[in-house]
Amino acid sequence: MTAPVIIGVLALQGDTREHLHAVADLDAIGRPVRRADELDSVDGLIIPGGESTTMSKLAIEFGLLEPLRKRIAAGLPVYGSCAGMIMLASTILDGRADQVPFGGIDMTVRRNAFGRQVDSFEGTVDISGIDGGPFHAVFIRAPWVESVEDSVEVLGRVKDGPAAGRIVAVRQRHLLATSFHPELTGDLRVHRYFVEMVREAGKTTEG
């Protein structure tokens, strides 16, 4: 029997608990990550939703910015949801001047693209590589992806409404990002997809 993978959840700010529960439901080990030494012990990392500017500031204060950038560059599987998507972007539109992302995905993301908290909504998204039909997605002050480089795979777009066609799920090699919050729906398919990414990365490393 193979050992369970260890999935860290960046616990500087945001909805950490829900992601930890989702990971545990998939027979992986979830651990909150606040310090660089905690980052060293995980096989993959989830960057949760929250406030991306605050997350950026706290990552610098807690000494996590550079260690996390180095592990991303070295191939650490990372999944970012909502604010986590913003933190994985190479370019942020409508962000603060002092906001520093972790980077890793060659995309341009527009912060709060769907509007403020009162403009939060739910909709359906078809996600490539995830079976079971459309995903019921919850968008809360969500970003969207304005553009991607050729190295980025677009996995999902908004199906209906005024934002129809906007990119809301992407993958670039070992990095995954969604505009929406799968941890709030009880649907584990996105988390399962990421856990499998982590397991496959571990097999590659072992080989």
Coordinates of C-alpha atoms in Angstrom, one line a residue:
M1 CA 0.0 0.0 0.0
T2 CA 1.4 3.4 -1.0
A3 CA 1.8 6.1 1.6
P4 CA -0.7 8.9 1.4
V5 CA 0.5 12.2 -0.1
I6 CA 0.9 15.2 2.1
I7 CA -1.0 18.3 0.9
G8 CA -0.2 21.6 2.5
V9 CA -2.7 24.4 2.6
L10 CA -1.2 27.9 2.8
A11 CA -2.7 29.2 6.1
L12 CA -1.6 32.8 6.1
Q13 CA -5.2 34.1 5.3
G14 CA -8.3 32.7 3.6
D15 CA -10.5 29.6 3.7
T16 CA -7.9 27.1 4.9
R17 CA -10.2 24.7 6.8
E18 CA -12.5 23.8 3.9
H19 CA -9.5 22.7 1.8
L20 CA -8.0 20.7 4.6
H21 CA -11.4 18.8 5.0
A22 CA -11.5 18.2 1.2
V23 CA -8.0 16.8 1.2
A24 CA -8.8 14.5 4.1
D25 CA -11.9 13.2 2.4
L26 CA -9.6 12.0 -0.5
D27 CA -7.4 10.0 1.8
A28 CA -4.5 12.4 1.7
I29 CA -2.9 14.2 4.6
G30 CA -3.7 17.9 4.9
R31 CA -1.4 20.2 6.8
P32 CA -1.6 24.0 7.3
V33 CA 1.5 25.8 6.1
R34 CA 2.7 29.1 7.6
R35 CA 6.5 28.7 7.7
A36 CA 9.2 27.7 5.3
D37 CA 10.1 24.6 7.3
E38 CA 6.4 23.4 7.1
L39 CA 6.6 24.0 3.3
D40 CA 9.6 21.6 3.1
S41 CA 7.5 18.7 4.4
V42 CA 4.6 18.7 1.8
D43 CA 4.2 16.9 -1.5
G44 CA 1.8 19.6 -2.9
L45 CA 0.3 22.9 -1.8
I46 CA -3.1 24.5 -2.1
I47 CA -3.3 28.3 -2.1
P48 CA -6.8 29.1 -0.9
G49 CA -9.2 31.9 -1.6
G50 CA -9.1 35.1 0.5
E51 CA -7.5 38.5 -0.1
S52 CA -4.6 38.3 -2.4
T53 CA -3.0 41.6 -1.4
T54 CA -3.0 40.5 2.3
M55 CA -1.7 37.1 1.3
S56 CA 1.2 38.7 -0.6
K57 CA 2.1 40.9 2.4
L58 CA 1.9 38.1 4.9
A59 CA 4.0 35.8 2.7
I60 CA 6.8 38.3 2.8
E61 CA 6.4 38.9 6.5
F62 CA 6.5 35.1 7.3
G63 CA 9.5 34.6 5.0
L64 CA 7.5 32.3 2.6
L65 CA 7.7 34.3 -0.6
E66 CA 11.2 33.2 -1.9
P67 CA 11.0 29.6 -0.5
L68 CA 7.7 29.1 -2.2
R69 CA 8.9 30.6 -5.5
K70 CA 11.9 28.3 -5.4
R71 CA 9.7 25.2 -4.8
I72 CA 7.3 26.2 -7.5
A73 CA 10.2 26.5 -9.9
A74 CA 11.5 23.1 -8.8
G75 CA 8.3 21.4 -9.7
L76 CA 6.1 21.5 -6.5
P77 CA 2.5 20.8 -7.5
V78 CA 0.4 23.8 -6.5
Y79 CA -3.3 24.5 -6.8
G80 CA -4.7 28.0 -6.4
S81 CA -8.4 28.8 -6.0
C82 CA -9.6 32.4 -6.4
A83 CA -7.0 34.5 -4.6
G84 CA -4.7 31.5 -5.1
M85 CA -5.1 31.9 -8.9
I86 CA -4.0 35.5 -8.6
M87 CA -1.0 34.5 -6.6
L88 CA 0.1 32.0 -9.2
A89 CA -0.2 34.5 -12.1
S90 CA 2.8 36.0 -13.9
T91 CA 0.9 39.3 -14.4
I92 CA -1.9 40.8 -12.3
L93 CA -4.3 43.5 -13.6
D94 CA -6.1 45.9 -11.1
G95 CA -3.8 44.7 -8.3
R96 CA -2.0 47.0 -5.8
A97 CA 1.4 48.3 -6.8
D98 CA 3.0 46.6 -3.9
Q99 CA 1.3 43.2 -4.5
V100 CA 3.9 40.5 -5.2
P101 CA 2.6 37.2 -6.7
F102 CA 4.4 33.8 -6.4
G103 CA 4.1 33.4 -10.1
G104 CA 4.5 30.2 -12.1
I105 CA 1.6 30.2 -14.5
D106 CA 2.2 32.3 -17.7
M107 CA -1.1 34.1 -17.6
T108 CA -2.5 37.6 -17.0
V109 CA -5.3 37.6 -14.4
R110 CA -7.7 40.4 -13.7
R111 CA -8.4 40.8 -9.9
N112 CA -12.0 41.1 -8.8
A113 CA -13.0 40.8 -12.5
F114 CA -16.6 39.7 -11.8
G115 CA -17.2 42.6 -9.4
R116 CA -17.4 43.1 -5.6
Q117 CA -18.8 40.8 -2.9
V118 CA -22.4 41.6 -3.8
D119 CA -21.7 40.5 -7.4
S120 CA -20.8 37.0 -6.2
F121 CA -22.6 34.3 -8.1
E122 CA -22.8 30.6 -9.0
G123 CA -22.6 29.0 -12.4
T124 CA -21.7 25.9 -14.3
V125 CA -18.3 25.3 -15.8
D126 CA -17.1 22.3 -18.0
I127 CA -13.6 21.4 -16.9
S128 CA -11.4 19.4 -19.3
G129 CA -10.0 16.3 -17.8
I130 CA -12.7 16.0 -15.1
D131 CA -15.5 13.6 -15.7
G132 CA -19.0 13.7 -14.3
G133 CA -20.6 16.7 -16.2
P134 CA -20.4 20.4 -15.6
F135 CA -19.0 21.7 -12.3
H136 CA -21.2 23.9 -10.1
A137 CA -18.9 26.8 -9.4
V138 CA -19.1 29.4 -6.7
F139 CA -17.5 32.8 -7.7
I140 CA -16.8 35.2 -4.8
R141 CA -15.0 38.5 -5.8
A142 CA -13.4 36.2 -8.3
P143 CA -10.7 36.9 -10.9
W144 CA -10.7 35.7 -14.4
V145 CA -7.9 35.0 -16.8
E146 CA -7.4 37.7 -19.5
S147 CA -4.9 35.8 -21.5
V148 CA -2.5 32.9 -21.4
E149 CA 0.7 31.9 -23.1
D150 CA 0.9 28.8 -25.4
S151 CA 2.4 26.8 -22.5
V152 CA -0.9 27.1 -20.5
E153 CA -3.8 24.7 -21.0
V154 CA -7.3 26.3 -20.6
L155 CA -9.4 23.8 -18.7
G156 CA -12.6 25.7 -18.2
R157 CA -14.6 28.8 -19.2
V158 CA -17.9 30.3 -17.9
K159 CA -20.7 28.8 -19.9
D160 CA -23.5 31.4 -19.6
G161 CA -24.3 35.0 -18.7
P162 CA -22.5 38.2 -19.3
A163 CA -19.1 36.6 -18.6
A164 CA -19.7 33.7 -20.9
G165 CA -16.4 32.5 -22.5
R166 CA -14.1 33.9 -19.7
I167 CA -11.3 31.6 -18.7
V168 CA -11.7 30.4 -15.1
A169 CA -9.6 27.2 -14.9
V170 CA -6.1 26.6 -16.2
R171 CA -3.2 24.3 -15.9
Q172 CA 0.5 24.7 -16.7
R173 CA 2.5 21.5 -16.0
H174 CA 2.5 21.0 -12.2
L175 CA 0.4 24.1 -11.5
L176 CA -3.5 24.3 -11.4
A177 CA -5.7 27.3 -10.8
T178 CA -9.4 28.1 -10.8
S179 CA -11.3 31.3 -10.3
F180 CA -14.0 29.6 -8.2
H181 CA -14.2 27.9 -4.8
P182 CA -14.7 24.1 -5.2
E183 CA -14.2 23.7 -1.4
L184 CA -17.5 25.4 -0.8
T185 CA -19.6 23.0 -2.9
G186 CA -19.0 19.5 -1.5
D187 CA -17.9 18.4 -5.0
L188 CA -14.4 16.9 -4.6
R189 CA -13.6 16.5 -8.3
V190 CA -11.2 19.4 -8.6
H191 CA -9.4 18.4 -5.4
R192 CA -9.2 14.8 -6.6
Y193 CA -7.7 16.0 -9.9
F194 CA -5.1 17.9 -7.9
V195 CA -4.3 15.1 -5.6
E196 CA -3.8 12.9 -8.6
M197 CA -1.4 15.5 -10.0
V198 CA 0.6 15.3 -6.7
R199 CA 0.7 11.5 -6.8
E200 CA 1.9 11.5 -10.4
A201 CA 4.6 14.1 -9.6
G202 CA 5.7 11.8 -6.8
K203 CA 6.0 8.8 -9.1
T204 CA 8.1 10.9 -11.6
T205 CA 10.4 12.0 -8.8
E206 CA 10.8 8.4 -7.5
G207 CA 11.5 7.2 -11.1

